[in-house]
Coordinates of C-alpha atoms in Angstrom, one line a residue:
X750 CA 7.6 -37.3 -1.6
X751 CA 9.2 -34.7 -3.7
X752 CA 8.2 -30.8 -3.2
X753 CA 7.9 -28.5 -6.2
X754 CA 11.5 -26.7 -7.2
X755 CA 9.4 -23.3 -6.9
X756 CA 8.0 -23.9 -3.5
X757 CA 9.9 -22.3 -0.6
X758 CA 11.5 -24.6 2.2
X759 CA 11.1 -23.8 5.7
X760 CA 13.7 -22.6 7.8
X761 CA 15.7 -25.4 10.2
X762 CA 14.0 -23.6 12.7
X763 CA 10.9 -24.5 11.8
X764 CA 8.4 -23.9 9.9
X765 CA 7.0 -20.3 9.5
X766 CA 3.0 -19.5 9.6
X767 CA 1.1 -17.2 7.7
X768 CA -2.5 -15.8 10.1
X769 CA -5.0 -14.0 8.5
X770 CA -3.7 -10.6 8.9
X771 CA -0.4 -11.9 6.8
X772 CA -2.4 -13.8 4.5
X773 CA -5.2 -11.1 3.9
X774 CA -2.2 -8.7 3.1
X775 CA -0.2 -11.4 1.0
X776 CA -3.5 -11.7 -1.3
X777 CA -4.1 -7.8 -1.4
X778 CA -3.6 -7.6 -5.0
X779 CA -5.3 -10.2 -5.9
X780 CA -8.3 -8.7 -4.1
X781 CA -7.8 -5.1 -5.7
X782 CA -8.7 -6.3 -9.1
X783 CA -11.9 -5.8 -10.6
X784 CA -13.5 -7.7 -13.2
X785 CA -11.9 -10.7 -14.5
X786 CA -8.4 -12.2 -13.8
X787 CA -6.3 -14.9 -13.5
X788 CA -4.0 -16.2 -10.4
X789 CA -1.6 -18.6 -9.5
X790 CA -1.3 -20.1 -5.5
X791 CA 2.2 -22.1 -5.4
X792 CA 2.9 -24.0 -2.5
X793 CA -1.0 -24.4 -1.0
X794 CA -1.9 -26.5 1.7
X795 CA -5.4 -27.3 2.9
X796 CA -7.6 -25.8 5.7
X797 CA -4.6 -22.7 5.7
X798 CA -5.4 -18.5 5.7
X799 CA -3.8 -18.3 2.8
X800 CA -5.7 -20.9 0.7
X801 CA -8.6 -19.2 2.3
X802 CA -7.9 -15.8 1.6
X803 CA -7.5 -16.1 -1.8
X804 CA -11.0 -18.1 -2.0
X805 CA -12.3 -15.4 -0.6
X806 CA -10.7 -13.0 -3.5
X807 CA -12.6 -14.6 -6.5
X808 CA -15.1 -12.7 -8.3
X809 CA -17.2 -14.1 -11.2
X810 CA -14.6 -14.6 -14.1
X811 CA -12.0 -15.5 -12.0
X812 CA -9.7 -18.4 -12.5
X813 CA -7.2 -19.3 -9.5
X814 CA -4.5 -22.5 -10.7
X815 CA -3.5 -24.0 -7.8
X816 CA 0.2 -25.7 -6.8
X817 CA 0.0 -28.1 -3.5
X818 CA 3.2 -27.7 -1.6
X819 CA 3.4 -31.4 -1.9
X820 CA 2.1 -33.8 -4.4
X821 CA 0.3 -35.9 -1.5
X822 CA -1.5 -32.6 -0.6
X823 CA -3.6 -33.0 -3.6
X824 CA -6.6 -34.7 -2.1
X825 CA -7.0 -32.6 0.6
X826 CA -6.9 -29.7 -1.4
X827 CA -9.7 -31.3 -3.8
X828 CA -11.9 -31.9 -0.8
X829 CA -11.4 -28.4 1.0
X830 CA -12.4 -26.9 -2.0
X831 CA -15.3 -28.4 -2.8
X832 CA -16.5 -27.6 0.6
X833 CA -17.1 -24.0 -0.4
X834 CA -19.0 -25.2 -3.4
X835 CA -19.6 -25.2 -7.1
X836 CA -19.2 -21.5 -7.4
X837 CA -16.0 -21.7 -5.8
X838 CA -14.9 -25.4 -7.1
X839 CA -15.6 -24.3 -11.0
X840 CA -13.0 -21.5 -10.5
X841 CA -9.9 -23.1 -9.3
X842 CA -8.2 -25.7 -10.9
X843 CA -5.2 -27.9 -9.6
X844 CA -2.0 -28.9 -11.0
X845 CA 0.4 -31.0 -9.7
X846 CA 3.4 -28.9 -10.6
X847 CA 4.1 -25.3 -11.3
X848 CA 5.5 -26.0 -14.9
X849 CA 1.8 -27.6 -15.4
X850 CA 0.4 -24.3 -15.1
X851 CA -0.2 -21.1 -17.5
X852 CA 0.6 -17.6 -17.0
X853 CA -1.1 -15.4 -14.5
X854 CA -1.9 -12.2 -13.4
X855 CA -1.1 -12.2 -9.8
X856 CA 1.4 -15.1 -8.9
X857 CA 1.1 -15.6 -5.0
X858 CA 4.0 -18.0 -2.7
X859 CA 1.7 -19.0 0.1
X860 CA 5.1 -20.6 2.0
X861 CA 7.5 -17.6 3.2
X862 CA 11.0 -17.9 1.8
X863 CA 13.7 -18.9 4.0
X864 CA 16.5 -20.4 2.3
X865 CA 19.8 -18.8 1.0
X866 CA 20.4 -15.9 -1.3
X867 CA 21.0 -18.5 -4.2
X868 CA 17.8 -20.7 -3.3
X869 CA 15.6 -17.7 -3.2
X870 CA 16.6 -15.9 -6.2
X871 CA 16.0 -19.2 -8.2
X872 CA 12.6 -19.6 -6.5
X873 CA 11.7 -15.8 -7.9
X874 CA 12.8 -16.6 -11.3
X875 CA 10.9 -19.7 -11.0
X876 CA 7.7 -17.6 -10.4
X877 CA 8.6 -14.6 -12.4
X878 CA 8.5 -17.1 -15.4
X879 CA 4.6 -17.9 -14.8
X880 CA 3.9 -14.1 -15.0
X881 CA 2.4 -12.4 -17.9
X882 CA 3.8 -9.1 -18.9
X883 CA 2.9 -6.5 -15.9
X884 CA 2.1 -9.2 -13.4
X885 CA 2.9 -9.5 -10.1
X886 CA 4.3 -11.5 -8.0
X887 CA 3.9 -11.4 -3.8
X888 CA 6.1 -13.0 -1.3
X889 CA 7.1 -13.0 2.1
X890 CA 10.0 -13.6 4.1
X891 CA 10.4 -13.3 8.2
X892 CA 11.1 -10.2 9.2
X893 CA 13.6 -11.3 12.2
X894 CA 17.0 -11.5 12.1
X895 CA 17.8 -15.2 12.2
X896 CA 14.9 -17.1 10.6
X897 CA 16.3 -17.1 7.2
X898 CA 19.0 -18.1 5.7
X899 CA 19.7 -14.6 3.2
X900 CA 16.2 -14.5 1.5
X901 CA 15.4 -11.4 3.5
X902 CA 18.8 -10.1 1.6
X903 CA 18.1 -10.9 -1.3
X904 CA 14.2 -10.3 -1.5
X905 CA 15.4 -6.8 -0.3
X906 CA 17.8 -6.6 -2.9
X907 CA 14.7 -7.7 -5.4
X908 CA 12.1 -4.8 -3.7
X909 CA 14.7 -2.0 -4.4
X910 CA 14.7 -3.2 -8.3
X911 CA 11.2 -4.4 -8.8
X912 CA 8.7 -3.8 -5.8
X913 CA 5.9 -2.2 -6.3
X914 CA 4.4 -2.4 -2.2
X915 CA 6.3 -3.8 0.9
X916 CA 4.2 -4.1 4.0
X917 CA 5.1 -5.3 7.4
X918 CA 3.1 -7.6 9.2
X919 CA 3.7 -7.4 13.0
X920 CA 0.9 -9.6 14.4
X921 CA 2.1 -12.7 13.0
X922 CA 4.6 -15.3 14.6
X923 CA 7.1 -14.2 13.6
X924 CA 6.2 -11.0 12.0
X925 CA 6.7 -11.0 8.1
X926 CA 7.3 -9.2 5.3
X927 CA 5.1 -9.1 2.4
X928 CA 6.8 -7.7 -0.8
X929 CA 5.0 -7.5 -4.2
X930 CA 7.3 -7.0 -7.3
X931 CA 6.3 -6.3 -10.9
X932 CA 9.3 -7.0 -13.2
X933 CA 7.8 -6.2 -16.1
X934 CA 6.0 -2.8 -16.7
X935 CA 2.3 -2.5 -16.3
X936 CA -0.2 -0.8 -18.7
X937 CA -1.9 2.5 -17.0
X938 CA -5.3 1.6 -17.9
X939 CA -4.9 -1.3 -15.3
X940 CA -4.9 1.4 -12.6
X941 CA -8.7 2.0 -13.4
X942 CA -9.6 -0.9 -12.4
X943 CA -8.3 -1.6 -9.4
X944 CA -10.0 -0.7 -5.9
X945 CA -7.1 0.8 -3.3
X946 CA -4.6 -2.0 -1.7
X947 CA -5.6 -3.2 1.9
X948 CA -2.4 -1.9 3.8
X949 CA -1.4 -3.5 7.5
X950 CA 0.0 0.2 7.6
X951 CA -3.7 1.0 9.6
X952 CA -4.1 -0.5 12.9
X953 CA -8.0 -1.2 13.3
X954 CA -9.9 0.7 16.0
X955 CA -13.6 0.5 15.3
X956 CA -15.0 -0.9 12.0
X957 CA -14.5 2.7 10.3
X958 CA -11.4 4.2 12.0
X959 CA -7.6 2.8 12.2
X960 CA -4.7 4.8 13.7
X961 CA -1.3 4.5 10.9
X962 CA 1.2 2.7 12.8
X963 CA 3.1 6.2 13.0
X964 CA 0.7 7.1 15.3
X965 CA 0.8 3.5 17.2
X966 CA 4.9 3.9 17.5
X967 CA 4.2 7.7 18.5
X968 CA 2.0 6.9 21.0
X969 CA 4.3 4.0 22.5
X970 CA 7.3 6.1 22.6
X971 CA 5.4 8.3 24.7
X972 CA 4.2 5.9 27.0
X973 CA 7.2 4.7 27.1
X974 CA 9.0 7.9 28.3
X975 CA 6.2 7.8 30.8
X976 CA 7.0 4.6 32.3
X977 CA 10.6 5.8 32.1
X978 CA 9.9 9.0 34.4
X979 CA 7.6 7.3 36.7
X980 CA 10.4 4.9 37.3
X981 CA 13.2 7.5 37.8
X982 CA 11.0 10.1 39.5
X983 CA 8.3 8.3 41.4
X984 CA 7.4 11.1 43.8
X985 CA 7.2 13.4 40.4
X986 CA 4.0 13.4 38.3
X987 CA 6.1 14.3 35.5
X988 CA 5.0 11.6 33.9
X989 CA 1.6 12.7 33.7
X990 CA 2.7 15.1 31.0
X991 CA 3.8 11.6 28.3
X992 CA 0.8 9.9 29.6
X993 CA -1.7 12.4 28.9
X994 CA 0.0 13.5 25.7
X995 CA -0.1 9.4 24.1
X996 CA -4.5 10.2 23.3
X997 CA -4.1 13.4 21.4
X998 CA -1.1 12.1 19.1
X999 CA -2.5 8.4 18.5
X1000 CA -5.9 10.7 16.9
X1001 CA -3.5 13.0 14.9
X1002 CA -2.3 9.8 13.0
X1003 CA -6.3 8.4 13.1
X1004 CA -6.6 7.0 9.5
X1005 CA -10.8 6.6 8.7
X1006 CA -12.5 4.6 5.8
X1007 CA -13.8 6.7 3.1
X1008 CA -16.3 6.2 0.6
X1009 CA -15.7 7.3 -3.1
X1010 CA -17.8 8.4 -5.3
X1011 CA -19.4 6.2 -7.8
X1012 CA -18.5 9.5 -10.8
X1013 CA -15.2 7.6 -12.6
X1014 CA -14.9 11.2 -13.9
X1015 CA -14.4 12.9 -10.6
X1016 CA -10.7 13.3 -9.3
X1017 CA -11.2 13.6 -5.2
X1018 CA -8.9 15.3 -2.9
X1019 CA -5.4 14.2 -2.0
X1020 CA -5.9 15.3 1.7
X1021 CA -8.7 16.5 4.3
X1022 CA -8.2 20.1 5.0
X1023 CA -9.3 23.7 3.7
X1024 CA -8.5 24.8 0.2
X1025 CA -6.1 28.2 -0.2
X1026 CA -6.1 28.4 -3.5
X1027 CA -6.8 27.0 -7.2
X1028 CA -4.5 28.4 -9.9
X1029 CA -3.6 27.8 -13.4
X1030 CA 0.3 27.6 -13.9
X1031 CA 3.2 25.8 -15.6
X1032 CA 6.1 23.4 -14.3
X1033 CA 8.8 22.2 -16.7
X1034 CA 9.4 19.6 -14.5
X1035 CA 6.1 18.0 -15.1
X1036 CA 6.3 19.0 -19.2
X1037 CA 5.1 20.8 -21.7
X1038 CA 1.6 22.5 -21.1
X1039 CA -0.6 24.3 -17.8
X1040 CA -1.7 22.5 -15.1
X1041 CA -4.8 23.1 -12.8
X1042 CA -3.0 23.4 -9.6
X1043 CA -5.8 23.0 -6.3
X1044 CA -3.9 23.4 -3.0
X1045 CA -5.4 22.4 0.4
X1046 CA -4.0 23.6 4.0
X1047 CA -4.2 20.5 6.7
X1048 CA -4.2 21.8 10.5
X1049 CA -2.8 19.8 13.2
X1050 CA -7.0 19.0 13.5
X1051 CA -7.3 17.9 10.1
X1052 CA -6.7 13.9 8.9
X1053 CA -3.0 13.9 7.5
X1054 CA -3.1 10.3 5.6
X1055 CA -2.5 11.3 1.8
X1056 CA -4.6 10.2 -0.9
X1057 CA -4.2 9.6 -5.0
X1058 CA -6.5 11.6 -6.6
X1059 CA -6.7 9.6 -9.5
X1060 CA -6.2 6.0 -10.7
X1061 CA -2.8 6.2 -12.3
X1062 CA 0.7 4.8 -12.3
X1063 CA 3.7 6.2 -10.3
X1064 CA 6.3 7.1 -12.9
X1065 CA 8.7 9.3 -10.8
X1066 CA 9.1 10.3 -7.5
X1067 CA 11.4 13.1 -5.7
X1068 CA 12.0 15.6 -2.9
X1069 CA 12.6 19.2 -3.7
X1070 CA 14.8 21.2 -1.0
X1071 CA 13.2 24.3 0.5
X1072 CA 12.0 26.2 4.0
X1073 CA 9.6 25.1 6.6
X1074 CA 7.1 28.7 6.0
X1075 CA 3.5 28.2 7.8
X1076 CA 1.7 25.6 5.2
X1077 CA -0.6 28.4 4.6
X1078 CA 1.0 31.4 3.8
X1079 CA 2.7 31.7 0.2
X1080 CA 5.9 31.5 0.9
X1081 CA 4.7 27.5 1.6
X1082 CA 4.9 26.8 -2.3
X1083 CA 9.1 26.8 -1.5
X1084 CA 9.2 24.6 1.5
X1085 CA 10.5 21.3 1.1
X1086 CA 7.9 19.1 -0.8
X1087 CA 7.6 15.3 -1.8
X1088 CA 6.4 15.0 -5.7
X1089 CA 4.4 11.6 -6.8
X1090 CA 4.4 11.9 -10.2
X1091 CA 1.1 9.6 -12.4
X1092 CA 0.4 9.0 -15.3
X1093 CA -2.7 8.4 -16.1
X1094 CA -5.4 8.0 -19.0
X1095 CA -5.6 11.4 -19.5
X1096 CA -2.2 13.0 -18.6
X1097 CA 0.1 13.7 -16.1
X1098 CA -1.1 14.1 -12.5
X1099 CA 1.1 15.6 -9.8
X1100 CA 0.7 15.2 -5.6
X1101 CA 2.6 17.1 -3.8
X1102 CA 3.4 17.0 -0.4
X1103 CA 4.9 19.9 1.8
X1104 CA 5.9 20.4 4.7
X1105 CA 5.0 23.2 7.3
X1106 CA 6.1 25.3 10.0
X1107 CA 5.9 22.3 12.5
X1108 CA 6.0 19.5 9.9
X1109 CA 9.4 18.4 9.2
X1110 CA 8.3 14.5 8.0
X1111 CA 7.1 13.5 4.8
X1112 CA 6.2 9.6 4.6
X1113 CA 5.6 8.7 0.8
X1114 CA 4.8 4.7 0.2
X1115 CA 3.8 4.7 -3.7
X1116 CA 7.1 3.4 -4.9
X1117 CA 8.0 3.9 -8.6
X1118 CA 6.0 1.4 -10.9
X1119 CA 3.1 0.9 -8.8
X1120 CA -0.2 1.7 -9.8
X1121 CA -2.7 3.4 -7.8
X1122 CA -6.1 3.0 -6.9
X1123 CA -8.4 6.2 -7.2
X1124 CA -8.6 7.4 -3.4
X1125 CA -5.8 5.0 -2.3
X1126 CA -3.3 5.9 0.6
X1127 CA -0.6 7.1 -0.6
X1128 CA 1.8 8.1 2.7
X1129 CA 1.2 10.9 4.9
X1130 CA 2.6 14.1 6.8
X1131 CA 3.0 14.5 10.3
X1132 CA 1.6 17.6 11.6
X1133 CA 0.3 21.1 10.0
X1134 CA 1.2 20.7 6.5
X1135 CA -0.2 21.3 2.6
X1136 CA -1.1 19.1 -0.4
X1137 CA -1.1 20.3 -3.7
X1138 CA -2.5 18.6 -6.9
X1139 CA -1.4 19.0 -10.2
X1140 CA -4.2 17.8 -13.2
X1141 CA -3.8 18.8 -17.3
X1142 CA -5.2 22.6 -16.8
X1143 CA -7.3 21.3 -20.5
X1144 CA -8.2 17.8 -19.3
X1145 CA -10.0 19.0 -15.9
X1146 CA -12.8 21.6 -14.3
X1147 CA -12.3 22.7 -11.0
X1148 CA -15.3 22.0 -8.3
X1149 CA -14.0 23.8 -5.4
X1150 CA -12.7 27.2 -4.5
X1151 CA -10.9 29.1 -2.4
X1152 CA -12.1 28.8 1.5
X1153 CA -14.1 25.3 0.7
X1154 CA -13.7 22.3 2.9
X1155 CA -12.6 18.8 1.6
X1156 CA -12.6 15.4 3.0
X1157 CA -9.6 13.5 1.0
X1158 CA -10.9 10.3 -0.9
X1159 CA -14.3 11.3 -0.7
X1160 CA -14.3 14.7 -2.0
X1161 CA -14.7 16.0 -5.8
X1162 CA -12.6 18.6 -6.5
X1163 CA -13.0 18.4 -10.0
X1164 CA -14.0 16.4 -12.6
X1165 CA -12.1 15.2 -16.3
X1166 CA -13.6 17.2 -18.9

């Protein structure tokens, strides 16, 4: 038997296996989307997390086209579908090749690429040519050095042009990369009706509360250090001091669930934290007009996951130079700040994200192109810090003053006129 063109080949090593962690994250976008839309699964196998995952993605109005990885496979698929029933069954169809099938929204590879530089780039034009304009298309590749053959160069390569989200997946054997490219540009509107993207970024703790993996990798390297002066010293409790200090800076990188508000006019806050001040002023670098600026100080106590305030599309991003003042003085508005630019429905929208006295790392993961979700995470900033948000001064009422406390993705700070 023959496998499709567009279907990915496994590695001489073997053959590479998405779990559910890789396979929920693979099908994020396909999950985001609200209301009806159209998908397209190439290289499927039965009884498989991906197959399943994106089964569990449909809504009513949904239609998923399936592609077997090999012709043979066709059967099974028929029969593993119909298990989950009529509701399911009447909203997938199968097709025996991917030229057999029409356009989608979301184009999913449920096989990892691994062969060379020149296989993989015709696989992506392959599946870039079943994407309607502002599609996208999400693949994966290993993410250790020797299990491909140059698709992790070149699906690099692709992610710097056209990706709009690159996760990593750690708990998966091996650990993968999940990238999701758009190569054509999306419409804004989109953006409203998306829910925010499920992010391996979070490690799970309780059903409500996950740690970033900053926080994870900040509270191994001090173990670590711990284990390291336990071993040097072992008469010293110096290494009490790493140990004990892993807690406290695992919870500063704590990452909790958040429930938005059902108002689509509300914008909530970017960050949890206290509000210093809100202010009309103007920006050139933003354009013409006034802007409602709301600015909210985050102690070291405070959550420091960053939010989008709006739903919107990221159309610029860049880092101003500055100091490192306290975040809540003044003089903060000229210390070195991250921008995420939107555009949205009703104008441009600004986060920014500065640094503090102690703060000297800004992480930003909305890449250019992407669109964002209303409350979604959008990076983060380690330690004391401020996040200010820019909204069309005549578009938006402010809700909040001065003094008030805010819980980022579940607080209104103000509402579109």
């Amino acid at each position: 038997m023959t496998q499709s063109p567009a279907v990915p080949t496994p590695a001489p090593q073997g053959p590479v296996r998405l779990g559910e962690r890789a396979a929920r994250t693979l099908t994020a976008e396909l999950a985001r989307h609200h209301g009806s839309k159209t998908a397209l699964l190439v290289g499927a196998q039965a009884d498989t997390a991906v197959l399943d995952a994106a089964i569990s993605a449909l809504l009513p109005g949904d239609l998923l086209t399936v592609v077997p990885a090999e012709p043979g496979d066709t059967t099974r698929l028929r029969a593993h579908i119909a298990a989950y029933g009529p509701w399911v069954a009447d909203r997938i169809q199968i097709v025996n090749d991917i030229t057999d099938a029409q356009p989608a929204e979301i184009v999913l590879a449920a096989l990892p690429l691994t062969g060379t530089v020149d296989e993989t780039r015709a696989t992506l034009a392959q599946l870039d040519a079943q994407l309607v304009k502002g599609g996208v298309l999400a693949v994966s590749v290993p993410a250790m050095p020797g299990k491909t053959e140059g698709a992790d160069t070149e699906l690099d390569r692709q992610a710097a042009l056209f990706g709009v989200g690159t996760d990593l997946v750690v708990l998966n054997q091996p650990p993968l990369r999940i990238h999701r490219l758009r190569y054509t540009p999306a419409d804004v509107s989109t953006a409203a009706r998306l829910a925010p993207v499920y992010r391996p970024s979070s490690v799970p703790i309780t059903r409500t509360m996950h740690i970033d993996s900053n926080g994870v990798a900040a509270a191994g390297i001090a173990l670590g250090l711990a284990a390291l002066a336990k071993l040097t010293r072992p008469k010293s409790r110096l290494w009490l001091v790493p140990a004990l200090a892993a807690a406290p800076v695992a919870a500063f990188f704590r990452d909790p669930e958040r429930d938005l508000p059902d108002d689509e006019s509300a914008v909530v806050a970017a960050a949890d934290g206290r509000v210093l001040s809100v202010e009309r002023l103007t920006d050139e670098r933003f354009g013409d007009g006034e802007f409602l600026r709301i600015a909210v100080f985050l102690s070291v106590l405070d959550v420091h996951v960053n939010r989008s305030p709006v739903a919107g599309k990221v159309v610029d991003y860049f880092v101003a130079d500055g100091g490192f003042a306290a975040a809540m003085r003044p003089a903060a508005e000229h210390n070195v700040a991250a921008y995420t630019v939107l555009e949205t429905e009703r104008g441009t929208v600004v986060v920014a994200q500065r640094t503090g006295l102690i703060a000297r790392r800004i992480v930003q993961r909305a890449p250019v192109g992407s669109l964002l979700a209303r409350g979604e995470r959008i990076g983060l900033i380690r330690f004391g810090s401020r996040t200010d948000v820019y909204l069309p001064a005549e578009a938006a009422d402010p809700l909040v003053g001065p003094g008030d406390r805010v819980i980022g993705g579940a607080s209104v700070i103000a509402r579109w006129s």
